[in-house]
Amino acid sequence: MRVLGIETSCDETGVALYDTDRGLLSDALYSQVAMHADFGGVVPELASRDHVRKLLPLIDTVLCEAGLTRSELDGIAYTAGPGLVGALMVGASTAHGMARALGIPVLGVHHMEGHLLAPMLEETPPEFPFVALLVSGGHTQLIKVEGIGQYTLLGESVDDAAGEAFDKVAKMLSLPYPGGPSVSKLAESGTEGRFRFPRPMTDRPGLDFSFSGLKTHTLTTLKTLESNGTLDEQARADVAWAFEDAVVDTLAIKCRRALKETGYTRLVVAGGVSANRRLRRYLSDVMTKQSAHVFYPDLRFCTDNGAMIALAGALRMKAGEHDHATMFTTPRWPLAELHPPGFQKA
């Protein structure tokens, strides 16, 4: 089954073609980061307009690279949510219009399920069951995964997501958008141990996260250094190092707890922050000591992309699931509301 995947939930326009027999055939991505950088974050209206400009040319590019025509598609999957509602509607309307014209099924896919399943695009994919850490600009969640659509929320952030905290700290440090890569790059020249920031909510039971206090601690440290006249470039790097170290250690502590609680030995880490190199190194070391295995998507599939949507859509559509005539989008959509594939949505 050949499924076209469309991702337009935020500031990346992603398109891919996935074949359930041959795997990923082609993919293309256009990032709006440069356009939004001047504003320090995503401007929803600009994002929607850019998706309109880029989506159809990217679809043609993906089909050309795969050597296929639109008439050879068996289905179309699109991101239905969560995300920016205007951006979601661009992908949804395009998918429904194409599917109706071609007489093929169409399916709205959960954005975070796409991230969760992205490591299955790799040569050595994880087997069920596993614990998934979904960590991005909008989400920080630990999920017990027993199969596709069989998800139990173990813990989540009660305030800022990890990626959101990176973006806000980047602004404190006068670093460019997006914040995660900028903070990590600055942290590379930081001094280990000069500052030690708190590991929030690790001194109590549970699997929830909180990064708001860590963000405030970072701001307080910077203001203290500034008032003392010692906020030079090295101090900024040392603060970035301490902040990143605290986030990574906090995520690792909660992952260890989740594996112990479930008894699982496989951890999947996905979402934009999963591209963080220090997080990858640290978790790999921790999981090895715990006799567990950690799986990541390829770096190009950590951020939003069409390949993960094509994969998630193909797995569900192969089981007979598809949208009815009504276009479906929702800016808020809890992952726990999903169901196993195999039946049609009402």
Short mmCIF file of C-alpha atoms in Angstrom, two decimals:
data_model
loop_
_atom_site.label_atom_id
_atom_site.label_comp_id
_atom_site.label_asym_id
_atom_site.label_seq_id
_atom_site.Cartn_x
_atom_site.Cartn_y
_atom_site.Cartn_z
CA MET A 1 0.00 0.00 0.00
CA ARG A 2 1.48 3.35 -1.09
CA VAL A 3 0.52 6.20 1.24
CA LEU A 4 1.33 9.87 0.82
CA GLY A 5 1.99 11.60 4.16
CA ILE A 6 1.43 15.33 4.72
CA GLU A 7 2.68 17.23 7.77
CA THR A 8 1.67 20.88 8.32
CA SER A 9 1.09 21.15 12.07
CA CYS A 10 3.45 24.05 12.77
CA ASP A 11 6.46 25.51 10.95
CA GLU A 12 7.63 22.64 8.75
CA THR A 13 5.98 21.52 5.54
CA GLY A 14 6.73 17.81 5.24
CA VAL A 15 5.71 15.33 2.56
CA ALA A 16 6.70 11.69 2.15
CA LEU A 17 5.69 8.50 0.37
CA TYR A 18 5.66 5.23 2.31
CA ASP A 19 5.08 1.76 0.88
CA THR A 20 4.03 -0.94 3.36
CA ASP A 21 6.05 -3.49 1.36
CA ARG A 22 9.13 -1.44 0.43
CA GLY A 23 9.36 1.13 3.22
CA LEU A 24 10.05 4.84 2.77
CA LEU A 25 10.26 5.69 -0.93
CA SER A 26 10.90 9.44 -0.79
CA ASP A 27 10.50 12.44 1.46
CA ALA A 28 10.92 16.21 1.33
CA LEU A 29 10.85 18.91 3.98
CA TYR A 30 10.72 22.69 3.91
CA SER A 31 11.49 24.48 7.17
CA GLN A 32 10.13 27.94 7.96
CA VAL A 33 12.70 28.58 10.70
CA ALA A 34 14.41 31.43 8.84
CA MET A 35 11.07 33.17 8.26
CA HIS A 36 10.03 33.02 11.93
CA ALA A 37 13.49 33.74 13.39
CA ASP A 38 13.00 37.52 13.22
CA PHE A 39 9.95 37.15 15.47
CA GLY A 40 11.62 34.83 18.00
CA GLY A 41 8.96 32.16 17.48
CA VAL A 42 6.28 30.85 15.14
CA VAL A 43 3.71 33.32 13.76
CA PRO A 44 0.63 31.14 13.03
CA GLU A 45 -0.76 33.17 10.11
CA LEU A 46 2.61 33.30 8.35
CA ALA A 47 3.04 29.56 8.90
CA SER A 48 -0.34 28.77 7.30
CA ARG A 49 0.34 30.95 4.27
CA ASP A 50 3.74 29.37 3.71
CA HIS A 51 2.24 25.86 3.86
CA VAL A 52 -0.14 26.90 1.08
CA ARG A 53 2.79 28.03 -1.07
CA LYS A 54 5.02 25.01 -0.46
CA LEU A 55 2.76 21.97 -0.09
CA LEU A 56 1.77 21.15 -3.68
CA PRO A 57 5.31 21.64 -5.09
CA LEU A 58 6.66 19.32 -2.37
CA ILE A 59 4.04 16.70 -3.24
CA ASP A 60 5.14 16.82 -6.87
CA THR A 61 8.80 16.54 -5.79
CA VAL A 62 8.16 13.46 -3.66
CA LEU A 63 6.16 11.70 -6.38
CA CYS A 64 8.82 12.51 -8.98
CA GLU A 65 11.63 11.15 -6.78
CA ALA A 66 9.66 7.93 -6.23
CA GLY A 67 8.88 7.61 -9.94
CA LEU A 68 5.13 7.54 -9.32
CA THR A 69 2.09 9.52 -10.37
CA ARG A 70 -0.84 10.61 -8.22
CA SER A 71 -3.00 7.91 -9.77
CA GLU A 72 -0.68 5.26 -8.31
CA LEU A 73 -1.34 6.34 -4.72
CA ASP A 74 -3.42 4.04 -2.52
CA GLY A 75 -4.13 6.52 0.27
CA ILE A 76 -3.26 9.89 1.80
CA ALA A 77 -2.47 10.57 5.45
CA TYR A 78 -2.27 14.03 6.97
CA THR A 79 -1.61 15.51 10.40
CA ALA A 80 -5.01 16.22 11.96
CA GLY A 81 -3.66 17.46 15.30
CA PRO A 82 -2.45 18.61 17.65
CA GLY A 83 -1.02 21.78 16.18
CA LEU A 84 -1.86 25.25 14.88
CA VAL A 85 -5.41 25.03 13.57
CA GLY A 86 -4.80 27.15 10.46
CA ALA A 87 -1.71 25.18 9.52
CA LEU A 88 -3.50 21.88 10.13
CA MET A 89 -6.34 22.92 7.83
CA VAL A 90 -3.95 23.49 4.94
CA GLY A 91 -2.78 19.87 5.05
CA ALA A 92 -6.22 18.46 5.79
CA SER A 93 -7.99 20.29 2.95
CA THR A 94 -5.26 19.37 0.48
CA ALA A 95 -5.37 15.71 1.51
CA HIS A 96 -9.16 15.49 1.35
CA GLY A 97 -9.32 17.29 -1.99
CA MET A 98 -6.71 15.04 -3.58
CA ALA A 99 -8.22 11.88 -2.11
CA ARG A 100 -11.69 12.74 -3.38
CA ALA A 101 -10.35 13.54 -6.84
CA LEU A 102 -8.40 10.25 -6.95
CA GLY A 103 -11.10 8.14 -5.33
CA ILE A 104 -8.78 6.85 -2.58
CA PRO A 105 -9.07 6.80 1.23
CA VAL A 106 -7.74 9.59 3.43
CA LEU A 107 -6.87 9.56 7.13
CA GLY A 108 -6.11 12.18 9.76
CA VAL A 109 -3.12 11.12 11.88
CA HIS A 110 -2.14 12.15 15.40
CA HIS A 111 1.03 14.23 15.23
CA MET A 112 2.56 12.70 18.38
CA GLU A 113 1.78 9.16 17.28
CA GLY A 114 3.82 9.98 14.22
CA HIS A 115 6.76 10.99 16.41
CA LEU A 116 6.29 7.93 18.62
CA LEU A 117 6.46 5.58 15.62
CA ALA A 118 9.27 7.44 13.80
CA PRO A 119 12.03 5.08 15.09
CA MET A 120 10.25 2.31 13.15
CA LEU A 121 11.60 3.91 9.98
CA GLU A 122 15.08 2.71 10.98
CA GLU A 123 16.72 -0.55 9.93
CA THR A 124 16.48 -1.89 13.49
CA PRO A 125 13.11 -0.73 14.78
CA PRO A 126 11.95 -1.25 18.38
CA GLU A 127 9.56 -4.08 19.16
CA PHE A 128 6.46 -3.65 21.32
CA PRO A 129 6.08 -3.10 24.22
CA PHE A 130 8.25 -0.13 25.17
CA VAL A 131 8.28 3.14 27.09
CA ALA A 132 8.30 6.25 24.90
CA LEU A 133 9.69 9.64 25.90
CA LEU A 134 8.07 12.22 23.62
CA VAL A 135 10.02 15.42 24.10
CA SER A 136 9.55 18.49 21.94
CA GLY A 137 8.68 22.18 22.03
CA GLY A 138 5.08 21.45 22.93
CA HIS A 139 5.22 18.10 24.72
CA THR A 140 7.18 16.23 27.35
CA GLN A 141 5.47 12.92 28.03
CA LEU A 142 6.27 9.39 29.13
CA ILE A 143 4.01 6.85 27.46
CA LYS A 144 3.57 3.13 28.07
CA VAL A 145 3.25 1.64 24.59
CA GLU A 146 1.82 -1.87 24.23
CA GLY A 147 1.05 -1.62 20.53
CA ILE A 148 -0.14 0.87 17.92
CA GLY A 149 -2.96 2.85 19.51
CA GLN A 150 -2.42 1.19 22.89
CA TYR A 151 -1.02 4.07 24.89
CA THR A 152 -1.07 4.80 28.62
CA LEU A 153 0.13 8.17 29.85
CA LEU A 154 2.66 7.66 32.66
CA GLY A 155 3.70 11.26 33.18
CA GLU A 156 3.88 14.65 31.50
CA SER A 157 5.01 18.21 32.08
CA VAL A 158 2.74 20.19 34.39
CA ASP A 159 3.96 23.46 32.87
CA ASP A 160 6.62 24.18 30.21
CA ALA A 161 7.68 21.38 27.90
CA ALA A 162 11.43 20.74 27.71
CA GLY A 163 11.72 22.22 24.22
CA GLU A 164 9.75 25.29 25.29
CA ALA A 165 12.13 25.77 28.22
CA PHE A 166 15.10 25.60 25.81
CA ASP A 167 13.50 28.31 23.65
CA LYS A 168 12.87 30.60 26.64
CA VAL A 169 16.37 30.15 28.04
CA ALA A 170 17.76 30.90 24.59
CA LYS A 171 15.99 34.27 24.71
CA MET A 172 17.48 34.93 28.16
CA LEU A 173 20.92 34.26 26.67
CA SER A 174 20.17 36.44 23.60
CA LEU A 175 20.49 33.42 21.32
CA PRO A 176 18.66 33.01 18.00
CA TYR A 177 15.54 30.93 17.37
CA PRO A 178 15.17 27.93 17.47
CA GLY A 179 16.44 27.81 21.02
CA GLY A 180 17.38 24.17 21.49
CA PRO A 181 20.24 23.97 18.99
CA SER A 182 21.45 27.44 19.98
CA VAL A 183 21.67 26.62 23.70
CA SER A 184 23.36 23.29 22.96
CA LYS A 185 25.96 24.92 20.74
CA LEU A 186 26.78 27.52 23.39
CA ALA A 187 26.91 24.82 26.08
CA GLU A 188 29.69 23.04 24.19
CA SER A 189 32.13 25.72 25.40
CA GLY A 190 30.74 25.74 28.94
CA THR A 191 32.61 24.71 32.07
CA GLU A 192 31.39 21.53 33.72
CA GLY A 193 30.52 22.00 37.38
CA ARG A 194 30.71 25.78 37.69
CA PHE A 195 26.95 25.85 38.24
CA ARG A 196 24.64 23.03 39.27
CA PHE A 197 20.98 23.66 38.54
CA PRO A 198 18.09 21.81 40.24
CA ARG A 199 16.56 18.62 38.81
CA PRO A 200 12.87 19.53 39.23
CA MET A 201 10.40 16.98 40.66
CA THR A 202 13.04 14.25 40.95
CA ASP A 203 13.05 14.39 44.75
CA ARG A 204 9.52 13.01 44.94
CA PRO A 205 7.71 9.95 43.53
CA GLY A 206 6.02 10.07 40.16
CA LEU A 207 6.77 10.56 36.50
CA ASP A 208 5.55 14.10 35.87
CA PHE A 209 7.89 16.86 34.75
CA SER A 210 8.20 20.58 35.50
CA PHE A 211 10.64 22.92 33.78
CA SER A 212 9.19 26.30 34.77
CA GLY A 213 11.18 26.45 38.01
CA LEU A 214 14.37 25.50 36.20
CA LYS A 215 13.75 28.31 33.74
CA THR A 216 13.29 30.76 36.65
CA HIS A 217 16.47 29.49 38.32
CA THR A 218 18.36 30.12 35.08
CA LEU A 219 17.01 33.67 34.85
CA THR A 220 17.92 34.36 38.50
CA THR A 221 21.47 33.10 37.92
CA LEU A 222 21.90 35.33 34.87
CA LYS A 223 20.58 38.39 36.71
CA THR A 224 22.94 37.72 39.63
CA LEU A 225 25.92 37.43 37.28
CA GLU A 226 24.87 40.60 35.50
CA SER A 227 24.49 42.56 38.74
CA ASN A 228 27.97 41.39 39.81
CA GLY A 229 29.45 42.46 36.50
CA THR A 230 30.58 38.90 35.73
CA LEU A 231 28.19 37.98 32.92
CA ASP A 232 30.77 37.52 30.19
CA GLU A 233 30.69 35.09 27.27
CA GLN A 234 32.22 32.27 29.33
CA ALA A 235 29.63 32.74 32.08
CA ARG A 236 26.83 32.57 29.50
CA ALA A 237 28.29 29.31 28.18
CA ASP A 238 28.60 27.93 31.71
CA VAL A 239 24.93 28.74 32.39
CA ALA A 240 23.91 27.08 29.13
CA TRP A 241 25.93 23.99 30.12
CA ALA A 242 24.28 23.80 33.55
CA PHE A 243 20.79 24.27 32.14
CA GLU A 244 21.19 21.61 29.45
CA ASP A 245 22.76 19.24 31.98
CA ALA A 246 19.79 19.67 34.33
CA VAL A 247 17.25 19.00 31.60
CA VAL A 248 19.09 15.91 30.34
CA ASP A 249 19.60 14.48 33.83
CA THR A 250 15.95 15.10 34.75
CA LEU A 251 14.71 13.33 31.62
CA ALA A 252 17.06 10.39 32.28
CA ILE A 253 15.95 10.03 35.92
CA LYS A 254 12.30 9.88 34.89
CA CYS A 255 13.04 7.41 32.07
CA ARG A 256 14.77 5.07 34.51
CA ARG A 257 11.77 5.26 36.82
CA ALA A 258 9.34 4.55 33.97
CA LEU A 259 11.27 1.45 32.88
CA LYS A 260 11.41 0.20 36.46
CA GLU A 261 7.68 0.83 36.95
CA THR A 262 6.66 -0.98 33.76
CA GLY A 263 9.33 -3.67 33.82
CA TYR A 264 10.14 -2.90 30.18
CA THR A 265 13.65 -2.93 28.76
CA ARG A 266 13.10 -0.79 25.66
CA LEU A 267 12.95 3.00 25.57
CA VAL A 268 11.97 5.06 22.53
CA VAL A 269 12.96 8.74 22.51
CA ALA A 270 11.31 10.91 19.87
CA GLY A 271 10.38 14.51 19.14
CA GLY A 272 12.52 17.53 18.36
CA VAL A 273 14.57 17.42 21.58
CA SER A 274 15.53 13.80 20.84
CA ALA A 275 18.07 15.28 18.40
CA ASN A 276 19.99 16.71 21.36
CA ARG A 277 23.39 15.00 21.26
CA ARG A 278 24.08 15.22 24.98
CA LEU A 279 20.70 13.61 25.71
CA ARG A 280 21.49 10.79 23.28
CA ARG A 281 24.91 10.12 24.77
CA TYR A 282 23.71 10.27 28.36
CA LEU A 283 20.63 8.10 27.85
CA SER A 284 22.61 5.52 25.90
CA ASP A 285 25.09 5.23 28.79
CA VAL A 286 22.32 5.08 31.40
CA MET A 287 20.28 2.48 29.53
CA THR A 288 23.34 0.28 28.96
CA LYS A 289 24.01 0.25 32.72
CA GLN A 290 20.35 -0.65 33.27
CA SER A 291 20.49 -3.50 30.68
CA ALA A 292 17.96 -1.65 28.58
CA HIS A 293 17.98 -0.53 24.95
CA VAL A 294 17.20 2.97 23.68
CA PHE A 295 15.90 3.74 20.19
CA TYR A 296 15.86 7.07 18.35
CA PRO A 297 14.68 8.24 14.94
CA ASP A 298 17.27 9.37 12.44
CA LEU A 299 18.19 13.01 13.12
CA ARG A 300 16.24 14.19 10.08
CA PHE A 301 13.08 12.54 11.46
CA CYS A 302 13.34 14.03 14.97
CA THR A 303 11.71 17.31 14.01
CA ASP A 304 8.33 17.42 12.26
CA ASN A 305 8.37 15.52 8.96
CA GLY A 306 6.13 13.82 6.45
CA ALA A 307 7.76 10.39 6.76
CA MET A 308 6.41 9.77 10.26
CA ILE A 309 2.90 10.75 9.15
CA ALA A 310 3.08 8.53 6.07
CA LEU A 311 4.23 5.61 8.23
CA ALA A 312 1.60 6.07 10.94
CA GLY A 313 -1.09 6.56 8.32
CA ALA A 314 -0.02 3.51 6.30
CA LEU A 315 -0.09 1.23 9.36
CA ARG A 316 -3.61 2.33 10.23
CA MET A 317 -4.97 2.47 6.68
CA LYS A 318 -3.68 -1.03 5.95
CA ALA A 319 -5.97 -2.19 8.75
CA GLY A 320 -8.93 -0.49 7.05
CA GLU A 321 -9.09 2.78 8.96
CA HIS A 322 -9.93 6.02 7.15
CA ASP A 323 -11.78 9.32 7.49
CA HIS A 324 -15.33 9.73 6.33
CA ALA A 325 -16.34 12.70 4.15
CA THR A 326 -15.88 15.29 6.91
CA MET A 327 -12.44 16.86 7.20
CA PHE A 328 -11.00 16.37 10.68
CA THR A 329 -8.62 18.72 12.49
CA THR A 330 -8.12 19.47 16.18
CA PRO A 331 -5.49 21.72 17.79
CA ARG A 332 -5.76 19.70 21.04
CA TRP A 333 -5.87 15.92 20.94
CA PRO A 334 -4.68 13.78 23.89
CA LEU A 335 -2.65 10.80 22.71
CA ALA A 336 -4.47 8.55 25.19
CA GLU A 337 -7.68 9.04 23.19
CA LEU A 338 -6.30 7.03 20.27
CA HIS A 339 -7.42 3.47 19.60
CA PRO A 340 -5.74 0.47 17.99
CA PRO A 341 -6.04 0.37 14.18
CA GLY A 342 -8.67 -1.75 12.56
CA PHE A 343 -11.89 0.23 12.57
CA GLN A 344 -13.19 3.37 10.94
CA LYS A 345 -13.61 6.63 12.82
CA ALA A 346 -17.12 7.94 13.24
#
